Structures are given as C-alpha cells and as structure tokens.
PDB file of C-alpha atoms in Angstrom:
ATOM      1  CA  CYS G  17      54.671  66.592  90.106  1.00 43.00           C
ATOM      2  CA  LEU G  18      56.183  63.100  90.308  1.00 40.00           C
ATOM      3  CA  GLN G  19      54.491  62.526  93.660  1.00 41.00           C
ATOM      4  CA  LEU G  20      51.155  63.579  92.165  1.00 40.00           C
ATOM      5  CA  SER G  21      51.650  61.195  89.232  1.00 47.00           C
ATOM      6  CA  LEU G  22      52.448  58.324  91.587  1.00 46.00           C
ATOM      7  CA  ARG G  23      49.336  59.083  93.633  1.00 47.00           C
ATOM      8  CA  PHE G  24      47.280  59.170  90.451  1.00 46.00           C
ATOM      9  CA  LEU G  25      48.707  55.832  89.287  1.00 45.00           C
ATOM     10  CA  PHE G  26      48.115  54.314  92.708  1.00 45.00           C
ATOM     11  CA  ALA G  27      44.527  55.612  92.698  1.00 46.00           C
ATOM     12  CA  VAL G  28      43.901  54.153  89.225  1.00 44.00           C
ATOM     13  CA  PHE G  29      45.437  50.826  90.274  1.00 46.00           C
ATOM     14  CA  PHE G  30      43.430  50.763  93.505  1.00 42.00           C
ATOM     15  CA  LEU G  31      40.160  51.602  91.738  1.00 42.00           C
ATOM     16  CA  SER G  32      40.782  48.936  89.104  1.00 47.00           C
ATOM     17  CA  PHE G  33      41.490  46.470  91.915  1.00 41.00           C
ATOM     18  CA  LEU G  34      38.230  47.394  93.615  1.00 41.00           C
ATOM     19  CA  ALA G  35      36.357  47.015  90.349  1.00 48.00           C
ATOM     20  CA  ARG G  36      37.932  43.597  89.902  1.00 49.00           C
ATOM     21  CA  GLU G  37      36.858  42.632  93.419  1.00 48.00           C
ATOM     22  CA  ASP G  38      33.260  43.561  92.483  1.00 47.00           C
ATOM     23  CA  VAL G  39      33.481  41.156  89.565  1.00 46.00           C
ATOM     24  CA  PHE G  40      34.668  38.408  91.897  1.00 49.00           C
ATOM     25  CA  SER G  41      32.259  39.190  94.704  1.00 56.00           C
ATOM     26  CA  GLN G  42      29.206  37.553  93.116  1.00 67.00           C
ATOM     27  CA  SER G  43      31.029  34.380  92.080  1.00 71.00           C
ATOM     28  CA  SER G  44      32.891  34.334  95.406  1.00 79.00           C
ATOM     29  CA  PHE G  45      29.557  34.462  97.216  1.00 84.00           C
ATOM     30  CA  PHE G  46      28.213  31.483  95.252  1.00 90.00           C
ATOM     31  CA  TYR G  47      31.492  29.587  95.650  1.00 87.00           C
ATOM     32  CA  GLY G  48      31.470  30.178  99.416  1.00 88.00           C
ATOM     33  CA  GLU G  49      27.826  29.135  99.633  1.00 90.00           C
ATOM     34  CA  GLY G  50      28.606  25.996  97.650  1.00 91.00           C
ATOM     35  CA  LEU G  51      31.469  25.078  99.976  1.00 90.00           C
ATOM     36  CA  ASN G  52      29.227  25.521 103.009  1.00 89.00           C
ATOM     37  CA  GLN G  53      26.427  23.490 101.417  1.00 90.00           C
ATOM     38  CA  LEU G  54      28.841  20.733 100.386  1.00 89.00           C
ATOM     39  CA  ALA G  55      30.200  20.547 103.939  1.00 90.00           C
ATOM     40  CA  ASN G  56      26.618  20.230 105.214  1.00 88.00           C
ATOM     41  CA  LYS G  57      25.800  17.527 102.635  1.00 90.00           C
ATOM     42  CA  GLN G  58      23.285  19.753 100.861  1.00 94.00           C
ATOM     43  CA  TYR G  59      24.356  18.431  97.483  1.00 94.00           C
ATOM     44  CA  ASP G  60      21.556  19.801  95.296  1.00 97.00           C
ATOM     45  CA  GLN G  61      22.032  23.316  96.675  1.00 97.00           C
ATOM     46  CA  ALA G  62      25.832  23.040  96.424  1.00 94.00           C
ATOM     47  CA  GLU G  63      25.543  21.988  92.783  1.00 97.00           C
ATOM     48  CA  LYS G  64      23.351  25.022  92.029  1.00 97.00           C
ATOM     49  CA  SER G  65      25.729  27.384  93.828  1.00 95.00           C
ATOM     50  CA  PHE G  66      28.830  26.052  92.065  1.00 94.00           C
ATOM     51  CA  LEU G  67      27.114  26.177  88.675  1.00 95.00           C
ATOM     52  CA  GLU G  68      26.094  29.774  89.395  1.00 93.00           C
ATOM     53  CA  ALA G  69      29.701  30.610  90.338  1.00 92.00           C
ATOM     54  CA  LEU G  70      30.902  29.104  87.059  1.00 92.00           C
ATOM     55  CA  LYS G  71      28.967  31.740  85.099  1.00 90.00           C
ATOM     56  CA  ASP G  72      31.815  34.121  85.947  1.00 86.00           C
ATOM     57  CA  PRO G  73      34.710  33.522  83.518  1.00 82.00           C
ATOM     58  CA  HIS G  74      37.168  34.621  86.221  1.00 81.00           C
ATOM     59  CA  VAL G  75      36.073  32.091  88.824  1.00 83.00           C
ATOM     60  CA  PRO G  76      38.874  29.988  90.352  1.00 86.00           C
ATOM     61  CA  VAL G  77      39.350  26.580  88.775  1.00 91.00           C
ATOM     62  CA  GLU G  78      38.843  24.998  92.199  1.00 92.00           C
ATOM     63  CA  VAL G  79      35.089  25.359  91.668  1.00 93.00           C
ATOM     64  CA  TYR G  80      35.333  22.451  89.200  1.00 96.00           C
ATOM     65  CA  TYR G  81      37.102  20.360  91.835  1.00 95.00           C
ATOM     66  CA  GLN G  82      34.394  21.030  94.417  1.00 95.00           C
ATOM     67  CA  LEU G  83      31.665  20.426  91.849  1.00 97.00           C
ATOM     68  CA  ALA G  84      33.257  17.059  91.072  1.00 97.00           C
ATOM     69  CA  TRP G  85      32.891  16.123  94.759  1.00 96.00           C
ATOM     70  CA  VAL G  86      29.204  17.065  94.589  1.00 96.00           C
ATOM     71  CA  TYR G  87      28.759  14.766  91.602  1.00 97.00           C
ATOM     72  CA  VAL G  88      30.622  11.951  93.387  1.00 96.00           C
ATOM     73  CA  ALA G  89      28.276  12.335  96.364  1.00 95.00           C
ATOM     74  CA  LYS G  90      25.267  12.262  94.026  1.00 97.00           C
ATOM     75  CA  GLY G  91      26.573   9.257  92.064  1.00 97.00           C
ATOM     76  CA  LYS G  92      26.789  11.241  88.823  1.00 98.00           C
ATOM     77  CA  TRP G  93      30.021   9.636  87.692  1.00 98.00           C
ATOM     78  CA  LYS G  94      30.280  11.022  84.154  1.00 98.00           C
ATOM     79  CA  MET G  95      29.610  14.548  85.393  1.00 98.00           C
ATOM     80  CA  ALA G  96      32.191  14.077  88.157  1.00 98.00           C
ATOM     81  CA  GLU G  97      34.763  12.914  85.621  1.00 98.00           C
ATOM     82  CA  ASP G  98      33.973  15.836  83.284  1.00 97.00           C
ATOM     83  CA  SER G  99      34.205  18.388  86.083  1.00 97.00           C
ATOM     84  CA  VAL G 100      37.451  17.089  87.548  1.00 98.00           C
ATOM     85  CA  SER G 101      38.940  16.905  84.035  1.00 97.00           C
ATOM     86  CA  ARG G 102      38.399  20.648  83.683  1.00 96.00           C
ATOM     87  CA  PHE G 103      40.100  21.144  87.044  1.00 96.00           C
ATOM     88  CA  LEU G 104      43.030  18.930  86.018  1.00 97.00           C
ATOM     89  CA  VAL G 105      43.686  21.015  82.895  1.00 96.00           C
ATOM     90  CA  ALA G 106      44.842  23.797  85.217  1.00 94.00           C
ATOM     91  CA  ARG G 107      46.151  21.549  88.023  1.00 95.00           C
ATOM     92  CA  PRO G 108      47.505  18.401  86.312  1.00 96.00           C
ATOM     93  CA  ARG G 109      49.604  17.427  89.333  1.00 95.00           C
ATOM     94  CA  SER G 110      46.743  17.394  91.821  1.00 96.00           C
ATOM     95  CA  ALA G 111      46.860  14.006  93.533  1.00 96.00           C
ATOM     96  CA  ASP G 112      43.347  14.526  94.905  1.00 95.00           C
ATOM     97  CA  GLY G 113      42.013  15.552  91.503  1.00 96.00           C
ATOM     98  CA  LEU G 114      43.545  12.463  89.923  1.00 98.00           C
ATOM     99  CA  TYR G 115      41.998  10.335  92.673  1.00 97.00           C
ATOM    100  CA  ILE G 116      38.522  11.721  91.882  1.00 97.00           C
ATOM    101  CA  ARG G 117      39.084  11.046  88.186  1.00 98.00           C
ATOM    102  CA  GLY G 118      40.207   7.492  88.940  1.00 98.00           C
ATOM    103  CA  TYR G 119      37.263   6.870  91.240  1.00 98.00           C
ATOM    104  CA  ALA G 120      34.759   8.228  88.710  1.00 98.00           C
ATOM    105  CA  LEU G 121      36.302   6.159  85.902  1.00 98.00           C
ATOM    106  CA  PHE G 122      36.182   3.061  88.124  1.00 98.00           C
ATOM    107  CA  ARG G 123      32.478   3.636  88.768  1.00 97.00           C
ATOM    108  CA  LEU G 124      31.964   4.071  85.004  1.00 98.00           C
ATOM    109  CA  GLY G 125      33.658   0.697  84.391  1.00 97.00           C
ATOM    110  CA  LYS G 126      36.625   2.294  82.609  1.00 98.00           C
ATOM    111  CA  TYR G 127      39.256   0.358  84.525  1.00 98.00           C
ATOM    112  CA  GLU G 128      42.295   1.131  82.361  1.00 98.00           C
ATOM    113  CA  GLY G 129      41.738   4.882  82.675  1.00 98.00           C
ATOM    114  CA  ALA G 130      41.024   4.517  86.381  1.00 98.00           C
ATOM    115  CA  ILE G 131      44.224   2.548  86.925  1.00 98.00           C
ATOM    116  CA  ALA G 132      46.284   5.170  85.089  1.00 98.00           C
ATOM    117  CA  ALA G 133      44.765   8.073  87.077  1.00 98.00           C
ATOM    118  CA  LEU G 134      45.051   6.284  90.422  1.00 98.00           C
ATOM    119  CA  GLN G 135      48.651   5.211  89.842  1.00 98.00           C
ATOM    120  CA  LYS G 136      49.557   8.772  88.901  1.00 98.00           C
ATOM    121  CA  SER G 137      47.779  10.046  92.034  1.00 98.00           C
ATOM    122  CA  LEU G 138      49.581   7.514  94.234  1.00 98.00           C
ATOM    123  CA  GLY G 139      52.886   8.501  92.637  1.00 97.00           C
ATOM    124  CA  MET G 140      52.367  11.918  94.228  1.00 97.00           C
ATOM    125  CA  LYS G 141      50.576  10.909  97.422  1.00 95.00           C
ATOM    126  CA  ASN G 142      51.295   7.275  98.294  1.00 96.00           C
ATOM    127  CA  ASP G 143      49.505   7.268 101.658  1.00 96.00           C
ATOM    128  CA  HIS G 144      45.973   7.651 100.254  1.00 95.00           C
ATOM    129  CA  ALA G 145      44.188   4.519 101.516  1.00 95.00           C
ATOM    130  CA  ASP G 146      41.065   5.017  99.399  1.00 95.00           C
ATOM    131  CA  ALA G 147      43.137   5.369  96.223  1.00 97.00           C
ATOM    132  CA  HIS G 148      44.862   2.051  96.999  1.00 97.00           C
ATOM    133  CA  LYS G 149      41.461   0.461  97.699  1.00 96.00           C
ATOM    134  CA  ILE G 150      39.902   1.635  94.419  1.00 97.00           C
ATOM    135  CA  LEU G 151      43.052   0.662  92.525  1.00 98.00           C
ATOM    136  CA  GLY G 152      42.820  -2.805  94.090  1.00 96.00           C
ATOM    137  CA  LEU G 153      39.187  -3.067  93.022  1.00 95.00           C
ATOM    138  CA  CYS G 154      40.138  -2.080  89.472  1.00 97.00           C
ATOM    139  CA  PHE G 155      42.715  -4.866  89.406  1.00 96.00           C
ATOM    140  CA  PHE G 156      40.142  -7.242  90.887  1.00 93.00           C
ATOM    141  CA  GLN G 157      37.724  -6.398  88.052  1.00 95.00           C
ATOM    142  CA  LYS G 158      40.481  -7.136  85.525  1.00 96.00           C
ATOM    143  CA  ASN G 159      41.313 -10.478  87.234  1.00 94.00           C
ATOM    144  CA  GLU G 160      44.786  -9.246  88.134  1.00 95.00           C
ATOM    145  CA  ASN G 161      44.517 -10.878  91.535  1.00 91.00           C
ATOM    146  CA  GLU G 162      48.061 -10.446  92.832  1.00 93.00           C
ATOM    147  CA  LEU G 163      47.971  -6.721  92.118  1.00 96.00           C
ATOM    148  CA  ALA G 164      44.481  -6.474  93.649  1.00 93.00           C
ATOM    149  CA  GLU G 165      45.604  -8.191  96.840  1.00 93.00           C
ATOM    150  CA  ARG G 166      48.690  -5.978  97.094  1.00 96.00           C
ATOM    151  CA  GLU G 167      46.685  -2.751  96.763  1.00 96.00           C
ATOM    152  CA  LEU G 168      43.914  -3.867  99.128  1.00 94.00           C
ATOM    153  CA  THR G 169      46.509  -4.967 101.689  1.00 94.00           C
ATOM    154  CA  THR G 170      48.220  -1.589 101.444  1.00 96.00           C
ATOM    155  CA  ALA G 171      44.851   0.145 101.861  1.00 95.00           C
ATOM    156  CA  ALA G 172      44.128  -1.979 104.964  1.00 94.00           C
ATOM    157  CA  GLN G 173      47.537  -1.144 106.432  1.00 95.00           C
ATOM    158  CA  LEU G 174      47.013   2.582 105.849  1.00 95.00           C
ATOM    159  CA  ASP G 175      43.476   2.531 107.273  1.00 92.00           C
ATOM    160  CA  PRO G 176      42.984  -0.584 109.418  1.00 91.00           C
ATOM    161  CA  ARG G 177      39.583   0.662 110.639  1.00 90.00           C
ATOM    162  CA  SER G 178      38.067   0.692 107.145  1.00 88.00           C
ATOM    163  CA  ALA G 179      35.363  -1.972 107.242  1.00 89.00           C
ATOM    164  CA  GLU G 180      34.881  -1.631 103.499  1.00 88.00           C
ATOM    165  CA  THR G 181      38.537  -2.389 102.749  1.00 88.00           C
ATOM    166  CA  GLN G 182      38.466  -5.321 105.186  1.00 85.00           C
ATOM    167  CA  TYR G 183      35.332  -6.618 103.445  1.00 86.00           C
ATOM    168  CA  PHE G 184      36.912  -6.482  99.989  1.00 84.00           C
ATOM    169  CA  LEU G 185      40.164  -7.986 101.237  1.00 81.00           C
ATOM    170  CA  GLY G 186      38.221 -10.811 102.921  1.00 80.00           C
ATOM    171  CA  ARG G 187      36.180 -11.319  99.753  1.00 71.00           C
ATOM    172  CA  TYR G 188      39.375 -11.564  97.745  1.00 62.00           C
ATOM    173  CA  ASN G 189      40.891 -14.102 100.143  1.00 61.00           C
ATOM    174  CA  TYR G 190      37.682 -16.155 100.218  1.00 52.00           C
TER     175      TYR G 190
END
C-alpha cells in the first residue's frame, strides 16, 4: 500500500513537472530564438522574440538582461536602462548587468548614476576594460581629468588593441 502511494505521489509530481515544462516551452522557444537572433545581430527580431517570451510570468529574469543588450545595440538607451534595471532587481550583484546600466546612463548623460554603477561593477570584476573606458569618459565629461586619465590608462592596459580607448586616451593627453 505504501509502495502504491509513493508511486501515485511520484506520478502526480512527474505530471505536474511535465505540465510546468509545457508552460515554459513557449517562452523557452522565444527566449532561445531571441538568443540566436541576438548572436546573429538580428536586433529587431531578437527584440520581438524577447518581448514575446516576457509574456510568460515564469520566464527567467535573464530575458531582461538579453533584451537590454538588444537595446544597447539599437541605441535605445532609456529602454536598455529600464530593462537591465528589472534584471538587477533579481541579480543585484551582476557585474555585467551593472556595466550595462552604467553604459546606458553614460549615453543618457546621467554621469553620476553611470559612475556609481560602473564603480560597483568594477568592484566585482576589475578586469573589464570597457567599464574602465566608460568610467574614464564619465570623469572626462565631469572635468575630473586625473580620474579620467587613470581609468582610460587602465582600460588601455587591459585591452591594448582597443583603438577606441587609444583614441580617447590620446585625445585626453592632447
């Protein structure tokens, strides 16, 4: 009798798991499509796929992170910041998420917020050359030249092949 009860409970658990997988299957399909489209630089299609995936209330929060990258690629800075903010509610210690927020805020001209996000990101992942570069540009915009030079120099040391960093560092030294 106990063995029959355990089988019944296992069957109920397994069926509920399968039902849950059906709920995830549609959003998982759109999420997977969005990832593929993002990787292939099909930004409009990726945006549509991620937005479709977000219709499922059980979708992983990472969809917001990927959607933020789509908006960065499309130059939609406010939408990128909004999307990554939703991601950061669930993953507040994501160095990459904080970098996207800082980059979006920089592009929006919100340098104080960008500096705070980028410094927090670099506190977790100090070898991110682009974060140092954007942080340096924030300081440059605020006329904090010593801090700008320090961050741009660090970015150049971490990624000496970055022509963009070399350009900004040369512009600063000019």
